[in-house]
């Protein structure tokens, strides 16, 4: 196996960080390929919790090559803070590489994100307000500033000047904000560039080398399929392609370098921010899932909306990503909820039913999940390490999902800790020695 892509199969926060951390032991390179610090990837190791926003979830292995690919948008302030914090915790950062072509989140991107959301009022997307959308917009408009620009003071200042001028109009309410001063901004970014310089690199050749030598590259996705800018519930999406296909463009490798695509899905569903959510739960049970699953945003702390697993959306995610394997996380959170429900089709207005994810926004916004009931289980499953030790009803629940999607389940999460994972068939060979 040369290339394994790990992507979110739902609305983000499926547990990608934990899975990437586990697979990283066998990997020669872990590379993030899209998104920015809107992501929050959690790893729990020996009772210690790490939350990564930009740094790939493989960094806990000393010296492991971990790259931030060209497709990522980098807030250099957040990145330097993340590096400093990890260094303080004695994590070896020598394997970190940052693509010279990655675009930078600038102070005006964050202000624009805030302003855009305020203007939308009740219609707001509920972004993380980290400047992600405006940064990708500048990238497409060819007004972006890249990591490599930090290394040349003159170019940096010139590019900031060019990008900043059109923003002034849009940001009139912030006109006096010192963050918008050309000199202050150029100076701040020059200093940040100086700090990040040791990590800046030409990252695609690093990936090519690993692939040529028959090594393993783990491509770490952020967000999830339904937040994809093309295939998600637009406009309630993030501003990048989150699907597996984006791994190639965002890391600089061809599709032939990808052998496997694993989708990560919770055993139920969550969404943070606004937008359609057909299997969303009512207050009491939704709250119970939120509490049991600790469903509060890793990045913003916002309570996550909760619902039953939505197999219509998951089958759609399977197709747009081409999953070769599915990782089901947080099965333990469902313990004690009996019966359980799974969404198997959508019910629309006037008795319409949908077996496939509808493309039309006004339909997606109105549908509700048509649920079928499955029996739950009450045994504590956090100590279970093989499929056949799971309660029969938990096995049936997983089988139902796998059969519906026609994708094999490769791992099952039964708790947040590293070892709280069931490794099945395909995943076994990638199992770290200690897990
Ligand atoms: P990511 O953005 O996809 O990496 O996911 P987040 O880190 O934002 O959210 C997943 C949360 O679930 C984190 O707090 C993890 O520690 C936790 N988690 C991951 N897998 C499991 C699991 O199998 N069971 C339980 N109970 N928690 C899990
Ligand atoms: P990880 O990688 C969950 C959501 C935001 C909002 C929408 C757009 O941890 O799974 P943005 O700031 O990207 O412009 O916000 O996308 N969102 C996420 N939701 N997990 C994430 O990342 C997310 N990143 C963005 O809540 O609805
Ligand atoms: Mg997250």
Coordinates of C-alpha atoms and ligand atoms in Angstrom, one line a residue:
X1 CA 0.0 0.0 0.0
X2 CA 1.4 3.4 -1.0
X3 CA -1.3 6.0 -0.5
X4 CA -4.1 5.8 2.1
X5 CA -6.6 8.7 2.2
X6 CA -8.4 9.3 5.5
X7 CA -11.5 11.6 5.1
X8 CA -14.5 12.5 7.1
X9 CA -17.7 10.8 5.8
X10 CA -20.2 13.0 7.5
X11 CA -20.1 16.7 8.7
X12 CA -16.7 16.6 10.3
X13 CA -15.4 15.6 13.8
X14 CA -15.8 11.9 13.0
X15 CA -12.5 11.0 14.8
X16 CA -10.1 11.4 11.9
X17 CA -7.3 12.6 14.2
X18 CA -7.4 9.4 16.3
X19 CA -7.4 7.2 13.2
X20 CA -4.5 9.1 11.6
X21 CA -2.5 8.9 14.8
X22 CA -3.0 5.2 14.9
X23 CA -2.1 4.6 11.2
X24 CA 0.9 7.1 11.4
X25 CA 3.1 4.5 13.2
X26 CA 3.3 2.5 10.0
X27 CA 3.4 5.6 7.7
X28 CA 6.5 7.2 6.2
X29 CA 4.7 10.4 5.7
X30 CA 1.5 12.0 7.0
X31 CA 0.2 14.9 4.9
X32 CA -2.7 17.3 5.4
X33 CA -4.1 18.4 2.0
X34 CA -6.9 20.9 2.6
X35 CA -8.7 23.0 5.1
X36 CA -7.0 25.1 7.8
X37 CA -7.4 25.7 11.4
X38 CA -11.1 25.3 11.1
X39 CA -10.2 21.7 11.8
X40 CA -9.7 20.4 15.3
X41 CA -8.3 16.8 15.5
X42 CA -8.2 15.2 18.9
X43 CA -5.8 12.5 20.0
X44 CA -5.9 11.0 23.4
X45 CA -2.6 9.3 24.5
X46 CA -1.9 7.9 27.9
X47 CA -4.6 10.1 29.4
X48 CA -3.1 13.2 27.7
X49 CA -5.2 15.1 25.2
X50 CA -3.8 16.8 22.1
X51 CA -5.9 19.0 19.8
X52 CA -4.3 19.7 16.4
X53 CA -5.6 22.4 14.1
X54 CA -2.9 22.5 11.4
X55 CA -0.2 20.1 12.3
X56 CA -0.8 16.6 10.9
X57 CA -1.9 14.0 13.5
X58 CA 1.3 11.9 13.0
X59 CA 3.6 14.3 14.8
X60 CA 3.5 12.4 18.1
X61 CA 5.9 9.9 16.7
X62 CA 9.4 11.4 17.1
X63 CA 10.9 12.4 13.8
X64 CA 7.9 11.3 11.7
X65 CA 7.6 13.2 8.5
X66 CA 4.5 15.3 8.7
X67 CA 3.7 17.7 6.0
X68 CA 1.2 20.6 5.6
X69 CA 0.4 20.3 1.9
X70 CA -0.1 23.1 -0.7
X71 CA -3.9 22.7 -0.5
X72 CA -4.0 23.8 3.2
X73 CA -4.6 27.4 4.2
X74 CA -2.2 28.3 7.0
X75 CA -2.7 31.0 9.7
X76 CA 1.0 31.4 10.5
X77 CA 0.2 32.8 13.9
X78 CA -1.9 29.8 14.9
X79 CA 0.8 27.5 13.4
X80 CA 3.7 29.1 15.4
X81 CA 1.6 28.8 18.5
X82 CA 0.8 25.2 17.8
X83 CA 4.5 24.4 17.3
X84 CA 5.4 26.3 20.5
X85 CA 2.8 24.5 22.5
X86 CA 3.9 21.1 21.3
X87 CA 7.5 21.9 21.8
X88 CA 6.7 22.9 25.3
X89 CA 5.1 19.5 25.8
X90 CA 8.4 18.0 24.5
X91 CA 7.0 16.8 21.2
X92 CA 9.8 16.4 18.6
X93 CA 8.9 18.8 15.7
X94 CA 11.9 17.8 13.5
X95 CA 9.7 16.0 11.0
X96 CA 7.4 18.9 10.3
X97 CA 7.4 20.3 6.7
X98 CA 5.2 23.1 5.4
X99 CA 4.5 23.5 1.7
X100 CA 6.0 26.7 0.3
X101 CA 2.9 27.0 -1.9
X102 CA 0.4 26.8 0.9
X103 CA -1.7 30.0 1.2
X104 CA -1.7 32.2 4.2
X105 CA -4.6 33.4 6.2
X106 CA -4.2 37.1 6.7
X107 CA -5.8 39.4 9.4
X108 CA -8.2 40.7 6.8
X109 CA -9.4 37.2 6.0
X110 CA -10.5 36.8 9.6
X111 CA -12.2 40.2 9.6
X112 CA -14.0 39.4 6.3
X113 CA -15.2 36.1 7.7
X114 CA -16.6 37.9 10.8
X115 CA -18.1 40.7 8.6
X116 CA -19.6 38.2 6.2
X117 CA -21.3 36.2 8.9
X118 CA -22.7 39.3 10.6
X119 CA -24.1 40.6 7.4
X120 CA -25.9 37.3 6.8
X121 CA -27.6 37.6 10.1
X122 CA -30.0 34.7 10.6
X123 CA -28.8 33.2 7.3
X124 CA -25.3 32.8 8.6
X125 CA -23.3 29.6 7.8
X126 CA -21.9 29.3 11.3
X127 CA -18.3 29.3 10.1
X128 CA -15.5 28.9 12.5
X129 CA -14.6 32.5 11.8
X130 CA -11.0 31.6 11.2
X131 CA -10.8 33.3 7.8
X132 CA -10.9 30.1 5.8
X133 CA -13.5 31.2 3.1
X134 CA -11.9 34.6 2.4
X135 CA -8.5 33.0 2.2
X136 CA -9.5 30.4 -0.4
X137 CA -11.4 33.2 -2.2
X138 CA -8.2 35.2 -2.5
X139 CA -6.3 32.1 -3.7
X140 CA -8.8 31.7 -6.5
X141 CA -8.7 35.4 -7.3
X142 CA -4.9 35.2 -7.5
X143 CA -4.5 37.7 -4.7
X144 CA -3.3 35.1 -2.3
X145 CA -0.1 35.3 -0.3
X146 CA 1.9 32.1 0.1
X147 CA 4.2 30.6 2.6
X148 CA 7.2 31.3 0.3
X149 CA 6.3 35.0 0.2
X150 CA 7.2 35.2 3.8
X151 CA 10.8 34.7 2.9
X152 CA 11.2 37.8 0.8
X153 CA 10.4 41.0 2.7
X154 CA 9.9 43.1 -0.5
X155 CA 7.6 40.7 -2.2
X156 CA 5.7 40.2 1.0
X157 CA 5.0 43.9 1.4
X158 CA 4.1 44.3 -2.2
X159 CA 1.7 41.4 -2.2
X160 CA 0.0 42.5 1.0
X161 CA -0.4 46.0 -0.4
X162 CA -2.1 44.6 -3.5
X163 CA -4.4 42.2 -1.6
X164 CA -5.2 44.7 1.1
X165 CA -6.4 47.6 -1.1
X166 CA -9.6 46.0 -2.4
X167 CA -10.4 44.8 1.2
X168 CA -10.4 48.3 2.6
X169 CA -13.8 49.1 1.0
X170 CA -15.4 45.8 2.2
X171 CA -14.0 46.4 5.7
X172 CA -15.1 50.0 6.2
X173 CA -16.4 49.2 9.7
X174 CA -13.0 48.0 10.6
X175 CA -11.2 50.9 9.0
X176 CA -9.3 51.9 12.1
X177 CA -8.3 48.4 13.1
X178 CA -4.6 48.4 13.6
X179 CA -4.6 44.9 12.1
X180 CA -5.2 46.5 8.7
X181 CA -2.1 48.6 8.8
X182 CA 0.2 47.6 6.0
X183 CA 3.4 48.2 7.9
X184 CA 2.3 46.5 11.1
X185 CA 1.0 43.5 9.1
X186 CA 4.1 43.1 6.9
X187 CA 6.3 43.3 9.9
X188 CA 4.3 40.8 11.9
X189 CA 4.2 38.3 9.0
X190 CA 7.9 38.8 8.3
X191 CA 8.7 37.8 11.9
X192 CA 6.3 34.8 11.7
X193 CA 8.0 33.8 8.4
X194 CA 11.4 33.9 10.2
X195 CA 10.1 31.5 12.8
X196 CA 8.5 29.1 10.3
X197 CA 11.4 29.2 7.8
X198 CA 13.1 26.0 9.1
X199 CA 10.0 24.1 8.2
X200 CA 9.2 25.5 4.8
X201 CA 9.8 23.0 2.0
X202 CA 8.9 21.8 -1.4
X203 CA 6.5 19.1 -0.2
X204 CA 5.4 17.1 -3.3
X205 CA 8.9 15.6 -3.9
X206 CA 8.8 14.4 -0.3
X207 CA 5.7 12.4 -1.1
X208 CA 7.0 11.2 -4.5
X209 CA 10.1 9.8 -2.8
X210 CA 8.1 7.9 -0.2
X211 CA 5.8 6.5 -2.9
X212 CA 8.8 5.6 -5.2
X213 CA 10.4 3.7 -2.4
X214 CA 7.2 1.7 -1.7
X215 CA 6.5 3.5 1.6
X216 CA 3.1 4.5 3.0
X217 CA 1.7 8.0 2.7
X218 CA -1.3 8.8 4.9
X219 CA -3.3 11.7 3.5
X220 CA -5.2 13.4 6.3
X221 CA -8.4 15.1 5.4
X222 CA -10.2 17.7 7.4
X223 CA -14.0 18.4 7.7
X224 CA -16.3 15.9 6.0
X225 CA -18.0 14.9 2.8
X226 CA -21.2 16.9 3.4
X227 CA -19.1 20.0 4.0
X228 CA -17.4 19.7 0.6
X229 CA -17.7 22.9 -1.4
X230 CA -18.9 21.1 -4.6
X231 CA -20.7 18.1 -3.2
X232 CA -21.8 19.2 0.3
X233 CA -24.9 21.1 1.4
X234 CA -23.9 24.3 -0.3
X235 CA -23.8 27.1 0.8
X236 CA -23.6 25.5 4.3
X237 CA -20.2 24.0 3.6
X238 CA -16.5 24.9 4.0
X239 CA -14.5 26.5 1.2
X240 CA -12.4 23.6 0.1
X241 CA -13.0 20.1 -1.5
X242 CA -13.0 17.7 1.4
X243 CA -13.4 14.6 -0.7
X244 CA -10.6 12.1 -1.3
X245 CA -10.0 13.4 -4.8
X246 CA -8.7 16.6 -3.3
X247 CA -5.8 14.6 -1.7
X248 CA -4.0 14.5 -5.0
X249 CA -4.3 18.3 -5.8
X250 CA -3.7 19.3 -2.2
X251 CA -0.5 17.2 -1.8
X252 CA 0.9 17.2 -5.4
X253 CA 0.6 13.5 -6.3
X254 CA -1.4 11.8 -9.1
X255 CA -4.4 9.6 -8.6
X256 CA -2.4 6.4 -9.2
X257 CA -0.6 7.1 -5.9
X258 CA -3.8 6.4 -4.0
X259 CA -4.6 2.8 -3.2
X260 CA -7.2 3.1 -0.5
X261 CA -9.7 5.6 0.7
X262 CA -11.1 5.1 4.2
X263 CA -14.1 7.1 5.3
X264 CA -14.5 7.9 9.0
X265 CA -18.0 7.9 10.3
X266 CA -19.5 8.2 13.8
X267 CA -22.0 5.5 14.8
X268 CA -24.5 8.4 14.8
X269 CA -24.2 11.8 13.3
X270 CA -23.3 15.4 14.3
X271 CA -23.1 18.7 12.7
X272 CA -21.7 22.0 14.0
X273 CA -22.9 25.2 12.3
X274 CA -26.0 25.8 10.2
X275 CA -27.5 23.8 7.3
X276 CA -29.6 20.8 6.6
X277 CA -29.4 17.7 8.8
X278 CA -32.2 15.2 7.9
X279 CA -31.7 12.8 10.9
X280 CA -31.3 15.5 13.5
X281 CA -32.7 14.5 16.9
X282 CA -35.2 16.3 19.1
X283 CA -34.1 18.0 22.3
X284 CA -34.0 15.3 25.0
X285 CA -32.4 12.4 23.1
X286 CA -30.2 14.8 21.1
X287 CA -28.9 16.3 24.4
X288 CA -28.2 12.8 25.7
X289 CA -26.1 11.9 22.7
X290 CA -24.3 15.3 23.0
X291 CA -23.4 14.7 26.6
X292 CA -22.5 11.0 26.2
X293 CA -20.4 11.7 23.1
X294 CA -18.9 14.9 24.5
X295 CA -20.1 16.7 21.4
X296 CA -18.7 20.1 21.7
X297 CA -16.6 21.7 19.0
X298 CA -12.8 21.1 19.2
X299 CA -12.1 24.4 17.6
X300 CA -14.9 26.7 18.7
X301 CA -16.4 24.9 21.7
X302 CA -19.9 25.2 20.2
X303 CA -22.3 22.4 21.1
X304 CA -22.7 20.0 18.1
X305 CA -26.1 19.2 16.7
X306 CA -26.7 15.5 17.0
X307 CA -28.8 12.9 15.1
X308 CA -29.1 9.3 14.1
X309 CA -26.7 7.8 11.5
X310 CA -27.8 8.9 8.1
X311 CA -27.2 6.1 5.6
X312 CA -28.5 8.1 2.6
X313 CA -25.9 10.7 3.2
X314 CA -23.2 8.1 4.0
X315 CA -23.9 6.2 0.7
X316 CA -23.6 9.5 -1.1
X317 CA -20.3 10.1 0.7
X318 CA -19.2 6.6 -0.3
X319 CA -19.7 7.3 -3.9
X320 CA -18.1 10.8 -4.1
X321 CA -15.1 9.5 -2.2
X322 CA -14.8 6.0 -3.5
X323 CA -14.4 4.4 0.0
X324 CA -12.6 1.1 0.1
X325 CA -13.1 0.9 3.8
X326 CA -15.2 2.4 6.6
X327 CA -14.1 3.3 10.1
X328 CA -17.0 3.5 12.5
X329 CA -16.1 5.6 15.6
X330 CA -17.8 6.2 18.9
X331 CA -19.9 3.0 18.9
X332 CA -19.5 3.1 22.7
X333 CA -21.6 6.3 22.9
X334 CA -24.7 4.3 21.7
X335 CA -24.5 1.9 24.6
X336 CA -27.7 2.0 26.6
X337 CA -29.7 3.7 23.9
X338 CA -32.4 1.1 23.0
X339 CA -33.9 1.0 20.5
X340 CA -31.6 2.6 18.0
X341 CA -32.6 4.2 14.7
X342 CA -30.9 4.5 11.3
X343 CA -31.9 6.7 8.4
X344 CA -32.4 4.6 5.3
X345 CA -34.2 7.0 3.0
X346 CA -35.6 10.6 3.0
X347 CA -39.2 11.6 3.3
X348 CA -40.0 14.9 1.5
X349 CA -43.1 17.1 1.3
X350 CA -46.3 15.6 -0.2
X351 CA -45.3 12.0 0.4
X352 CA -42.2 12.1 -1.8
X353 CA -39.4 9.6 -0.9
X354 CA -35.7 9.7 -1.8
X355 CA -33.4 6.7 -1.8
X356 CA -30.5 8.8 -3.0
X357 CA -29.1 12.1 -1.7
X358 CA -31.1 14.8 -3.5
X359 CA -29.1 17.4 -5.5
X360 CA -31.7 20.2 -5.1
X361 CA -31.1 22.4 -2.1
X362 CA -34.8 23.1 -1.5
X363 CA -35.4 19.4 -1.2
X364 CA -32.4 18.7 1.0
X365 CA -33.6 21.5 3.3
X366 CA -37.0 19.9 3.7
X367 CA -36.4 16.2 3.9
X368 CA -36.5 14.1 7.1
X369 CA -34.8 10.8 7.6
X370 CA -37.1 7.8 7.2
X371 CA -35.9 5.7 10.2
X372 CA -35.9 2.1 10.9
X373 CA -35.5 0.6 14.4
X374 CA -32.7 -1.6 15.4
X375 CA -32.2 -3.2 18.8
X376 CA -29.6 -1.6 21.1
X377 CA -27.2 -3.1 23.7
X378 CA -26.5 -2.3 27.3
X379 CA -23.1 -4.0 27.9
X380 CA -20.0 -1.8 28.3
X381 CA -18.1 -2.3 25.1
X382 CA -15.1 -0.1 25.8
X383 CA -12.9 -3.1 26.6
X384 CA -13.9 -5.0 23.5
X385 CA -11.0 -5.6 21.0
X386 CA -12.5 -7.9 18.4
X387 CA -15.8 -7.9 16.4
X388 CA -16.9 -11.3 17.8
X389 CA -16.7 -10.1 21.4
X390 CA -19.2 -7.3 20.7
X391 CA -22.8 -7.8 21.8
X392 CA -24.9 -9.5 19.1
X393 CA -27.0 -6.3 18.6
X394 CA -23.9 -4.2 18.2
X395 CA -22.5 -6.6 15.5
X396 CA -25.9 -6.5 13.7
X397 CA -25.9 -2.7 13.8
X398 CA -22.4 -2.6 12.2
X399 CA -23.4 -5.3 9.7
X400 CA -26.5 -3.3 8.7
X401 CA -24.3 -0.2 8.0
X402 CA -21.7 -2.1 6.1
X403 CA -24.3 -4.0 4.0
X404 CA -26.2 -0.9 3.2
X405 CA -23.1 0.9 2.0
X406 CA -21.5 -2.1 0.5
X407 CA -18.2 -1.1 2.1
X408 CA -16.2 -3.3 4.6
X409 CA -15.7 -1.9 8.1
X410 CA -12.0 -1.8 8.8
X411 CA -11.9 -0.3 12.3
X412 CA -14.5 0.3 15.1
X413 CA -13.9 2.9 17.8
X414 CA -15.1 2.0 21.3
X415 CA -13.6 4.9 23.3
X416 CA -11.4 8.0 22.8
X417 CA -8.1 6.4 23.9
X418 CA -5.6 4.9 21.5
X419 CA -6.2 1.3 22.4
X420 CA -10.0 1.6 22.4
X421 CA -10.3 0.4 18.9
X422 CA -11.3 -2.8 17.2
X423 CA -9.0 -3.7 14.2
X424 CA -10.7 -5.9 11.6
X425 CA -9.4 -7.7 8.5
X426 CA -7.8 -5.0 6.2
X427 CA -6.7 -2.8 9.0
X428 CA -4.9 -5.5 11.0
X429 CA -1.6 -5.1 9.0
X430 CA -1.5 -1.4 9.8
X431 CA -2.0 -2.0 13.5
X432 CA 0.6 -0.3 15.6
X433 CA 2.7 -2.5 17.8
X434 CA 1.3 -0.9 21.0
X435 CA -2.4 -0.8 20.1
Ligands
LIG1 P1 -11.8 14.9 14.0 O1 -12.0 16.4 13.7 O2 -12.5 14.1 12.9 O3 -10.4 14.5 14.3 O4 -12.7 14.6 15.3 P2 -12.7 15.5 16.7 O5 -11.4 15.3 17.4 O6 -13.1 16.9 16.4 O7 -13.9 14.9 17.5 C1 -13.9 13.5 17.8 C2 -14.0 13.3 19.3 O8 -14.4 12.0 19.6 C3 -12.7 13.6 20.0 O9 -13.0 14.1 21.3 C4 -12.1 12.2 20.2 O10 -11.3 12.1 21.3 C5 -13.4 11.4 20.4 N1 -13.3 10.0 19.9 C6 -12.7 9.5 18.8 N2 -13.0 8.2 18.6 C7 -13.8 7.9 19.7 C8 -14.5 6.6 20.1 O11 -14.4 5.6 19.4 N3 -15.3 6.7 21.2 C9 -15.4 7.8 21.9 N4 -16.2 7.8 23.0 N5 -14.8 9.0 21.6 C10 -14.0 9.0 20.5
LIG2 P1 -12.7 18.8 11.4 O1 -11.5 18.6 10.6 C1 -16.8 20.2 11.9 C2 -18.0 23.8 9.6 C3 -18.3 25.0 10.3 C4 -19.3 25.6 9.4 C5 -18.8 25.3 8.0 C6 -18.0 26.4 7.4 O2 -12.4 19.0 12.9 O3 -13.7 17.7 11.2 P2 -15.5 27.3 7.8 O4 -14.9 28.0 9.0 O5 -14.8 26.1 7.3 O6 -15.8 28.3 6.7 O7 -17.0 26.9 8.3 O8 -17.9 24.2 8.2 N1 -16.6 23.2 9.9 C7 -16.5 22.0 10.6 N2 -17.3 21.3 11.2 N3 -15.5 19.8 11.8 C8 -14.6 20.6 11.2 O9 -13.3 20.2 11.0 C9 -15.1 21.8 10.5 N4 -14.5 22.7 9.8 C10 -15.4 23.6 9.4 O10 -18.8 24.7 11.6 O11 -20.6 24.9 9.5
LIG3 MG1 -12.8 18.1 14.7

